[in-house]
XYZ file of N, CA and C in Angstrom:
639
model
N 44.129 108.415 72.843
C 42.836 108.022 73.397
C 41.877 109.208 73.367
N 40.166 108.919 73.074
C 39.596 109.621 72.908
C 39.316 110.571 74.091
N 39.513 110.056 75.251
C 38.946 110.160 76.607
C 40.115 111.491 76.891
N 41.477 111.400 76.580
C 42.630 112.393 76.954
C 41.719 113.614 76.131
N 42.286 113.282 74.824
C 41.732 114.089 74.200
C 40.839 115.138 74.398
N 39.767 115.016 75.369
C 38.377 115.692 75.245
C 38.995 116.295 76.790
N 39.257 115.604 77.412
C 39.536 116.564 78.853
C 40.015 117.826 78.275
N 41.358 117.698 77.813
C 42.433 118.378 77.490
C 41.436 119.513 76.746
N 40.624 119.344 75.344
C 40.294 120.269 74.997
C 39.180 121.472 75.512
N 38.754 120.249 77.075
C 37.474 120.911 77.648
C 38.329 121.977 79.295
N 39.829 121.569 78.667
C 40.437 123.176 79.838
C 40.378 121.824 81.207
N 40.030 120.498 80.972
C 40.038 119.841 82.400
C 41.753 119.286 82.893
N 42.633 119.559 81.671
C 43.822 118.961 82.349
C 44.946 119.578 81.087
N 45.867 119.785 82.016
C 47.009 120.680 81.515
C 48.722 120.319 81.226
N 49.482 120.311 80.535
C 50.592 119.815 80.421
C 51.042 118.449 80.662
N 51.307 117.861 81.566
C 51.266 116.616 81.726
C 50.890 116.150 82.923
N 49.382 117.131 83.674
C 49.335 116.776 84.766
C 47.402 115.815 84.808
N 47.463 114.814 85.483
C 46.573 114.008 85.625
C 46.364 112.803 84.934
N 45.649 111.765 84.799
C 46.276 110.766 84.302
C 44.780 109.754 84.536
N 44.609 108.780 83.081
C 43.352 107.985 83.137
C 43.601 106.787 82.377
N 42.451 105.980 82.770
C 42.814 104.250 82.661
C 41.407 103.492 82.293
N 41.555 102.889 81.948
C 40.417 101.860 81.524
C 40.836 100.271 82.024
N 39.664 99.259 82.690
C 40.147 98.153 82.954
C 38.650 97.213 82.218
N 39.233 96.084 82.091
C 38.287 95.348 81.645
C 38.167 94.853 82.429
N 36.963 93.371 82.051
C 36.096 92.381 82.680
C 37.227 91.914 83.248
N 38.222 91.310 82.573
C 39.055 90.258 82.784
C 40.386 90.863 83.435
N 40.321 92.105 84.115
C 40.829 92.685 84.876
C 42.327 93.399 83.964
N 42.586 93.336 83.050
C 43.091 94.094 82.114
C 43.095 95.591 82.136
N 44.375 96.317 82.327
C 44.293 97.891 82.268
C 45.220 98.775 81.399
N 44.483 99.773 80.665
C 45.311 100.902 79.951
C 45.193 102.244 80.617
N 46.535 102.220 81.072
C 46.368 103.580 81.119
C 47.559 104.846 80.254
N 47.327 105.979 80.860
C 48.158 106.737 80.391
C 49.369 106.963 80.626
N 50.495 106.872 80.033
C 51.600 106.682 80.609
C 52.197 107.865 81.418
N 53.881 107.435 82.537
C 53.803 108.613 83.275
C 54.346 110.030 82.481
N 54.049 110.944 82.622
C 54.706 112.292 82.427
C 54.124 112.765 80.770
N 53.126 112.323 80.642
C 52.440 112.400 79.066
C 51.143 113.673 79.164
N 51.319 114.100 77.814
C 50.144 114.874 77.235
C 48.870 114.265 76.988
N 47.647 114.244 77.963
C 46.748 113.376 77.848
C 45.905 113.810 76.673
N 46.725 114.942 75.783
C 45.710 115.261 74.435
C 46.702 114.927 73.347
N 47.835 114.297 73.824
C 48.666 113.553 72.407
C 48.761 111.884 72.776
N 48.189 111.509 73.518
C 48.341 110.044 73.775
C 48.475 109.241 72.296
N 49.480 108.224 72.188
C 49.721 107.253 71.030
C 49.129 106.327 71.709
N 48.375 105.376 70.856
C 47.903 104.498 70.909
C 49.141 103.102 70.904
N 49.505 103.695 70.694
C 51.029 102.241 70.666
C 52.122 102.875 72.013
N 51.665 103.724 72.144
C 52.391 104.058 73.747
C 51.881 104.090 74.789
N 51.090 103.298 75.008
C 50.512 103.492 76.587
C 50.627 102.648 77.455
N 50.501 102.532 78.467
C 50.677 101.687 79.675
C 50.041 100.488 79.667
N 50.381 98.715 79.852
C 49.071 98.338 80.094
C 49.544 97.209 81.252
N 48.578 97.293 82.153
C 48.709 96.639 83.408
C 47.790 95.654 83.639
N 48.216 94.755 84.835
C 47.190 93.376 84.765
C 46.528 94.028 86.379
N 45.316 93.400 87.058
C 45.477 93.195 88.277
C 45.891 92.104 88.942
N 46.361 92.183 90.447
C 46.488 91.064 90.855
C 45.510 90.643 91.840
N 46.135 89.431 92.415
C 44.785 89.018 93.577
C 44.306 89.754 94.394
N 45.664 90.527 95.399
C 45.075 91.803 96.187
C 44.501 92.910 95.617
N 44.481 92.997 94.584
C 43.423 94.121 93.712
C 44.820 95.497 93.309
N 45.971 94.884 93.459
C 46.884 96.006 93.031
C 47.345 95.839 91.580
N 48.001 97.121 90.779
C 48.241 96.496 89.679
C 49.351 96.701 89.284
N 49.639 95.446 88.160
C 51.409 95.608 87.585
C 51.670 95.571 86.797
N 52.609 96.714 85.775
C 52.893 96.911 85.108
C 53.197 95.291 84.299
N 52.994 95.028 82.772
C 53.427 94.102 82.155
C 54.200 94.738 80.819
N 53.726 95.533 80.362
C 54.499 96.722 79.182
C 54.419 97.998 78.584
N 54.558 98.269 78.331
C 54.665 99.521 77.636
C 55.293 100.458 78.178
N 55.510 102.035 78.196
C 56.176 102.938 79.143
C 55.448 102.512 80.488
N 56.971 103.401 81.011
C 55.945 103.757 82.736
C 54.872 104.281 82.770
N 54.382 103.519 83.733
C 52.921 104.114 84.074
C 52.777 104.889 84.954
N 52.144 105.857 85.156
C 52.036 107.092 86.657
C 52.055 106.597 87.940
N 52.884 107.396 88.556
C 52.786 107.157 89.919
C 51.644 107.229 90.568
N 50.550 107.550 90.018
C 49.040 107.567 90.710
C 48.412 106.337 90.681
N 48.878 105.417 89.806
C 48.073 103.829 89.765
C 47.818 103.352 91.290
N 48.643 103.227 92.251
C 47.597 103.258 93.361
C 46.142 103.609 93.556
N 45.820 104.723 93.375
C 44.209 105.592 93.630
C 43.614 105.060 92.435
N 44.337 104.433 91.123
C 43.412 103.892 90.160
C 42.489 102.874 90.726
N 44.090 101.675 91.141
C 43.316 100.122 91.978
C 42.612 100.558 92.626
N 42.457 101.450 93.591
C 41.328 101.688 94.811
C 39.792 101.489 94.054
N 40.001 102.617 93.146
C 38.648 102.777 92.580
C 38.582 101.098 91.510
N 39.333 100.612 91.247
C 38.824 99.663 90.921
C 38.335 98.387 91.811
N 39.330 98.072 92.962
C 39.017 97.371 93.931
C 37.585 97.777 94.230
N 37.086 98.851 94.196
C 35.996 99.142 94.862
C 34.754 98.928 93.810
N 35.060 99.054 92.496
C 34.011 99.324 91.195
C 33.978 98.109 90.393
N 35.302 97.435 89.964
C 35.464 96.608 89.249
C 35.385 97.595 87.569
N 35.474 96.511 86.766
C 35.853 97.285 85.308
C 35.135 99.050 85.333
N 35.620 99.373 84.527
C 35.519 101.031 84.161
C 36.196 101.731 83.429
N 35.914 102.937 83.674
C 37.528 104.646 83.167
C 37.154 105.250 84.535
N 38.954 105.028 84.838
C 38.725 106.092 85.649
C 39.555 107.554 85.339
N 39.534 108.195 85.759
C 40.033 109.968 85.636
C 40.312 110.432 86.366
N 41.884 111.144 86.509
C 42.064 111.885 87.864
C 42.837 113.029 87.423
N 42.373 114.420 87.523
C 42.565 115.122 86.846
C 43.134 116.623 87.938
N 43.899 117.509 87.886
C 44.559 118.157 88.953
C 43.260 119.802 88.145
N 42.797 119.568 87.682
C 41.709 120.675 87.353
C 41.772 121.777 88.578
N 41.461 122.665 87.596
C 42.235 123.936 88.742
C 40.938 124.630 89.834
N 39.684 124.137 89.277
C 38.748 124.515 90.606
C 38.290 123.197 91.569
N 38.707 121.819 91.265
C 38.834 120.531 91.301
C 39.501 121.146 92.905
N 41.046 121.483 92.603
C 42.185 121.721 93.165
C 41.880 122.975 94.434
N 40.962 123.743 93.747
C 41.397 124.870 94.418
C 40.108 124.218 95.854
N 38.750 123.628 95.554
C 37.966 122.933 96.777
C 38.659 122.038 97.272
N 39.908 121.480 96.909
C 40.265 120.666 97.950
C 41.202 120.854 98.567
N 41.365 122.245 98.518
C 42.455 123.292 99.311
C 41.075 123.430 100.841
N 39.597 123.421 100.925
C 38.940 123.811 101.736
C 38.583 122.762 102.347
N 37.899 123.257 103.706
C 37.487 122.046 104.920
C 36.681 121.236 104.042
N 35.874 119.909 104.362
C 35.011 119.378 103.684
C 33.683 120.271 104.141
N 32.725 119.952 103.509
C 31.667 120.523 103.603
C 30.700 119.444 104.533
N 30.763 118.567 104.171
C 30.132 116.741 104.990
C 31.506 115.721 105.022
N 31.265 115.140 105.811
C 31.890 113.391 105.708
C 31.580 113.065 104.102
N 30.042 112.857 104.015
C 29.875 112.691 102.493
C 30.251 113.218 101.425
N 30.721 114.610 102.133
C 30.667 115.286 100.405
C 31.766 116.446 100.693
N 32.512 116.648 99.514
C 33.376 118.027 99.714
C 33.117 119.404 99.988
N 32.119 119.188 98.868
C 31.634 120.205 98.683
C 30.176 120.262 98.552
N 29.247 121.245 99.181
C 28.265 121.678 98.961
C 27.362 121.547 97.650
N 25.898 120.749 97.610
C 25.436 120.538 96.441
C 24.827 121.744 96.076
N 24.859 122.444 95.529
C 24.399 124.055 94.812
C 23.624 123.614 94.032
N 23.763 122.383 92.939
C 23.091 122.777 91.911
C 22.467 121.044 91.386
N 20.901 121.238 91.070
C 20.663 119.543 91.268
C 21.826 118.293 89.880
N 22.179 119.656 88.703
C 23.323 118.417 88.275
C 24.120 117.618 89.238
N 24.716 118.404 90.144
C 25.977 117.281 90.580
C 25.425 116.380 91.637
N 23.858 116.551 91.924
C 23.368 115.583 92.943
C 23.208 113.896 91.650
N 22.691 114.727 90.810
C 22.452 113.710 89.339
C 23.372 113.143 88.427
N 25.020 114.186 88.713
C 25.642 113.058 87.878
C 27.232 112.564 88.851
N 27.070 112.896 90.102
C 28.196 112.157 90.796
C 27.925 111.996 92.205
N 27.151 112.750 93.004
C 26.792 112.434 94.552
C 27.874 112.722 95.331
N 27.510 111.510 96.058
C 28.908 111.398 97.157
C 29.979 111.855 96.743
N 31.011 112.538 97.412
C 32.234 113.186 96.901
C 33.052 113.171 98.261
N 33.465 111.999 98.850
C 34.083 112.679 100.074
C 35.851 113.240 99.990
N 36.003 113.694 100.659
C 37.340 114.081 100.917
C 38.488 113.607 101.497
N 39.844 113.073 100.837
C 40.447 112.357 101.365
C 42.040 112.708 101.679
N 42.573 112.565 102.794
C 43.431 113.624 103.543
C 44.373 113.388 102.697
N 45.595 114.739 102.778
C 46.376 114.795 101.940
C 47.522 113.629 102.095
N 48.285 113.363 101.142
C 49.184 112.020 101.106
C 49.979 112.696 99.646
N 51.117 112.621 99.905
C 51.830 113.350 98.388
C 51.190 112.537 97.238
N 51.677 112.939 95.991
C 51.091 112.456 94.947
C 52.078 111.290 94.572
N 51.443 110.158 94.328
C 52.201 108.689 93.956
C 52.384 108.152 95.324
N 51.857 108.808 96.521
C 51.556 107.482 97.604
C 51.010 106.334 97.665
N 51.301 105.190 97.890
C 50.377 104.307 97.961
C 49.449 103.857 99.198
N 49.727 105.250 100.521
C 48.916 105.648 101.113
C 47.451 105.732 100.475
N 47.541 106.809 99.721
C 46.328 107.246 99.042
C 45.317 106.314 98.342
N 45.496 105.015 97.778
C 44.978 104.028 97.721
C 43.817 103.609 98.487
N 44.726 103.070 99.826
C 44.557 102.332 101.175
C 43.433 103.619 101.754
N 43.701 104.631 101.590
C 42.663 106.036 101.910
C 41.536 105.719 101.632
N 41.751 105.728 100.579
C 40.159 105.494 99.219
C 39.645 104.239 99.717
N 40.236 103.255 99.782
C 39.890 101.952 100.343
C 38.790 102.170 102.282
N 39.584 103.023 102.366
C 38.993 102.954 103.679
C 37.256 103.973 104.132
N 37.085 104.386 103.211
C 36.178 105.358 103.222
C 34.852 104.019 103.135
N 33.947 104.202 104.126
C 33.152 103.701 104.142
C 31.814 104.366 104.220
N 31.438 104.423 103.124
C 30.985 105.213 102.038
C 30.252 104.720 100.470
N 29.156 105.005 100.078
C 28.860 104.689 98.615
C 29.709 106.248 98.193
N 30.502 106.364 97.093
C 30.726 107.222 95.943
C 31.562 106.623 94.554
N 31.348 107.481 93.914
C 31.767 107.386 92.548
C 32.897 108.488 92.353
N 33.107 109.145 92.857
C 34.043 110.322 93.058
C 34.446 110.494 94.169
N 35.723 111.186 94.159
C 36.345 111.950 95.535
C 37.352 113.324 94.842
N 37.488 113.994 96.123
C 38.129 115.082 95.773
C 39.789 114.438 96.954
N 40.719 115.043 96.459
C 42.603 114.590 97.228
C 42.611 115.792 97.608
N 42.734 115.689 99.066
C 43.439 117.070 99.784
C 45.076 117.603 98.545
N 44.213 119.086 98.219
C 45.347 119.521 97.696
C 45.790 118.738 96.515
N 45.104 118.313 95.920
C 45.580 117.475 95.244
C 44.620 117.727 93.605
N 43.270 117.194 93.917
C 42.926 116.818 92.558
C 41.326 116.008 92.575
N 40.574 115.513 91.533
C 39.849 114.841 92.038
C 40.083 112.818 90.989
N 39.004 112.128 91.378
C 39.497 110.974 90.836
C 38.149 110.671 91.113
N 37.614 110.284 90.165
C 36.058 109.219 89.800
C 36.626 108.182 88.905
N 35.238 107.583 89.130
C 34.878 106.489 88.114
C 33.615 106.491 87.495
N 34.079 105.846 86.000
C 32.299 105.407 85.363
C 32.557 104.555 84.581
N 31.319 104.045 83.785
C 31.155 103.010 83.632
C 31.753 102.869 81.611
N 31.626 104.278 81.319
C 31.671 104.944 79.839
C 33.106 106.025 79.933
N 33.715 105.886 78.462
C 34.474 107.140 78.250
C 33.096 108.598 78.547
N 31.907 108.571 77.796
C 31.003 109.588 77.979
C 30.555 110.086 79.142
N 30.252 108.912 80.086
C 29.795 109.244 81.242
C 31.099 109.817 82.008
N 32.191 109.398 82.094
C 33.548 110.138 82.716
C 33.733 111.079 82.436
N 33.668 111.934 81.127
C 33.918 112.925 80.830
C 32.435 113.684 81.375
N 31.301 113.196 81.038
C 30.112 114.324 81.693
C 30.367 114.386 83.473
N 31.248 113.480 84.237
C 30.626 113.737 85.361
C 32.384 114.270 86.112
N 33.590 114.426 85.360
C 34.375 115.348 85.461
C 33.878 116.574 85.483
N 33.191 117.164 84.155
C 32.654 118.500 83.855
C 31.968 118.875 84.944
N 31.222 118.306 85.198
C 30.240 118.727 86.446
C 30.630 118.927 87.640
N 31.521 117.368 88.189
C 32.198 117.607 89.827
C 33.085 119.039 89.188
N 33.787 119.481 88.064
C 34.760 120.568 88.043
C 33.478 121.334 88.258
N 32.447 121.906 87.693
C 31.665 122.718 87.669
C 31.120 123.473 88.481
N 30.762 122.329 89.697
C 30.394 122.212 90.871
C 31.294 122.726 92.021
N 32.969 122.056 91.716
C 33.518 122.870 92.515
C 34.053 124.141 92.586
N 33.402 124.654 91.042
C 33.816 125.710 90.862
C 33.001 127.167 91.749
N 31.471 126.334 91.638
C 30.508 127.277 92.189
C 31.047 126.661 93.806
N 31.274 125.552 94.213
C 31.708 126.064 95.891
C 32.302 126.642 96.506
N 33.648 127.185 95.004
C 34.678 128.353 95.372
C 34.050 129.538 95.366
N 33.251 129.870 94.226
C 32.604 131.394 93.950
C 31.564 131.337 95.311
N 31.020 130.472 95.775
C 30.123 130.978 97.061
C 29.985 130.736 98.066
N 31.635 130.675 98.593
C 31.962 130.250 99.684
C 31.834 131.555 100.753
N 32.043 132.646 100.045
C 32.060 133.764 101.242
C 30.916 134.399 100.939
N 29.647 133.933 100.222
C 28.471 134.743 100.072
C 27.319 134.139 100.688
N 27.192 135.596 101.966
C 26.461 134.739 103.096
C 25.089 133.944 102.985
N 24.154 134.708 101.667
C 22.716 134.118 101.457
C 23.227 132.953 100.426
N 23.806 132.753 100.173
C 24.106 131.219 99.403
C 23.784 130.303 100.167
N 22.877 129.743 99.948
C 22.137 128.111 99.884
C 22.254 127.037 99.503
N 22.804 125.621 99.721
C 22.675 124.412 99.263
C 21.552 123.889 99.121
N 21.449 123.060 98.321
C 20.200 122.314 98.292
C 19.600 121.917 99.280
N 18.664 121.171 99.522
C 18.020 120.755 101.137
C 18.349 119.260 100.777
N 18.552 118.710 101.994
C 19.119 116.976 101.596
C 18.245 116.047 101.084
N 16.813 116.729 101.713
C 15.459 115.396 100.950
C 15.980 115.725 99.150
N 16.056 116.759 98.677
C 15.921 117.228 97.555
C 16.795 116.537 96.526
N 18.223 116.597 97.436
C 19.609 116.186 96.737
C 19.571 114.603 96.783
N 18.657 114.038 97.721
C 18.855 112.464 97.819
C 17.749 111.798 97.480
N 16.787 112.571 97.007
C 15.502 112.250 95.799
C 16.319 112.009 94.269
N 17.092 113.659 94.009
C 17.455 113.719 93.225
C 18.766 112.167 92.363
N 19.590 112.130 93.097
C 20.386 111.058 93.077
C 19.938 109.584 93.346
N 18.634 109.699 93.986
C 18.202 108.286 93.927
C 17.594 107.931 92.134
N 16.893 108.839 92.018
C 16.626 109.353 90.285
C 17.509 108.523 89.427
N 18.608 109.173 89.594
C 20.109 109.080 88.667
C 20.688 107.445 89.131
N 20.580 106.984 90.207
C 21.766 106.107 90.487
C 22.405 106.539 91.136
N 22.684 107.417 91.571
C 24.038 108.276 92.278
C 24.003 107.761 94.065
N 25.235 107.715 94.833
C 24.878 107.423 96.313
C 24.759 109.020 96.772
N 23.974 109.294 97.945
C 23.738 110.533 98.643
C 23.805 110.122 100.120
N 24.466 110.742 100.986
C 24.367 110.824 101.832
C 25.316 109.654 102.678
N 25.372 109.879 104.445
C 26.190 108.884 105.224
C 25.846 106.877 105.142
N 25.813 107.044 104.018
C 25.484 105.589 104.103
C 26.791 104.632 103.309
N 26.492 103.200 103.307
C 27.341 102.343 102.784
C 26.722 101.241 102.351
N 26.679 100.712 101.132
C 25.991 99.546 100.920
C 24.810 99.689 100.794
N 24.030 101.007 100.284
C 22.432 100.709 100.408
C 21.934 100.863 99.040
């Protein structure tokens, strides 16, 4: 898949860690199978899953599929068709080693890209990896976002495009990269919130404590 591929070569995911899916209209899903190189994916080896009524999904063939498909359904329960991406990216990883910054957001908006290509980012408590806690988490956040960051864990968006997933990985990584570099530098500034929620109204993006608006 084209989508592995480009992470992998853009330094966003490493050995066989993180894992992405595509679902259709008709509730149809591919994803990556478990314990795989998301920059050697076969096209005749991958996962493909149905949903069901409760919005969970089940395997019908191919290899195993990752123990993360929980946090997939979430974001789909919540989005409906897409790609989603969840990637253990190592500055991804290293902000969600830190307190949140908002309810809304993990991390601090520094820079008006990530108000423009992902917004909301909240933070969601740690749950080992392949819980189906972590799901029910995501589910519960009441909240507009398109992204989140996993305690300790990793982050996991959705979009609507292989293109748009991969631009708004780059960025939430980007982003959390500058919340690591200026976390202990005292004149460092975030954006001001009129600014960041002008900005994202712009884009589409949700900003701020809201739900449904």
């Amino acid at each position: 898949m084209d989508l592995g591929r480009r992470l992998v070569a853009l330094g966003l995911s490493r050995g066989t860690a993180g894992n992405i899916s595509v679902r259709t209209e008709e509730g149809d899903v591919v994803a990556s199978p478990s314990g795989t190189d998301m920059g050697a994916l076969d096209p005749d080896q991958l996962s493909w899953l149905t949903s069901t009524n409760d919005g969970s999904l089940t395997q019908v063939s191919g290899p195993k599929a990752s123990k993360e498909m929980p946090i997939h359904a979430a974001m789909y329960r919540r989005f409906g068709p897409g790609v989603v991406v969840h990637t253990h990216s190592f500055h991804a990883v290293q902000s969600s080693c830190l307190p949140a910054w908002s309810a809304h957001c993990a991390i601090p908006p520094y820079a008006p890209y990530f108000a423009m290509m992902v917004g909301n980012c909240p933070l969601i408590p740690y749950r080992h990896p392949g819980d189906p806690e972590l799901g029910a988490l995501i589910d519960g956040v009441n909240l507009d976002f398109h992204a989140v960051l996993l305690a300790h864990h990793g982050l996991v968006l959705i979009a609507s495009t292989v293109d748009e997933a991969v631009s708004a990985t780059v960025e939430l990584e980007e982003a959390c990269r500058l919340a690591v570099s200026l976390e202990h530098v005292p004149r460092a500034t975030a954006l001001d919130d009129v600014s960041v929620a002008e900005l994202a109204e712009r884009n589409h993006r949700p900003w701020g404590p809201r739900f449904g608006a």
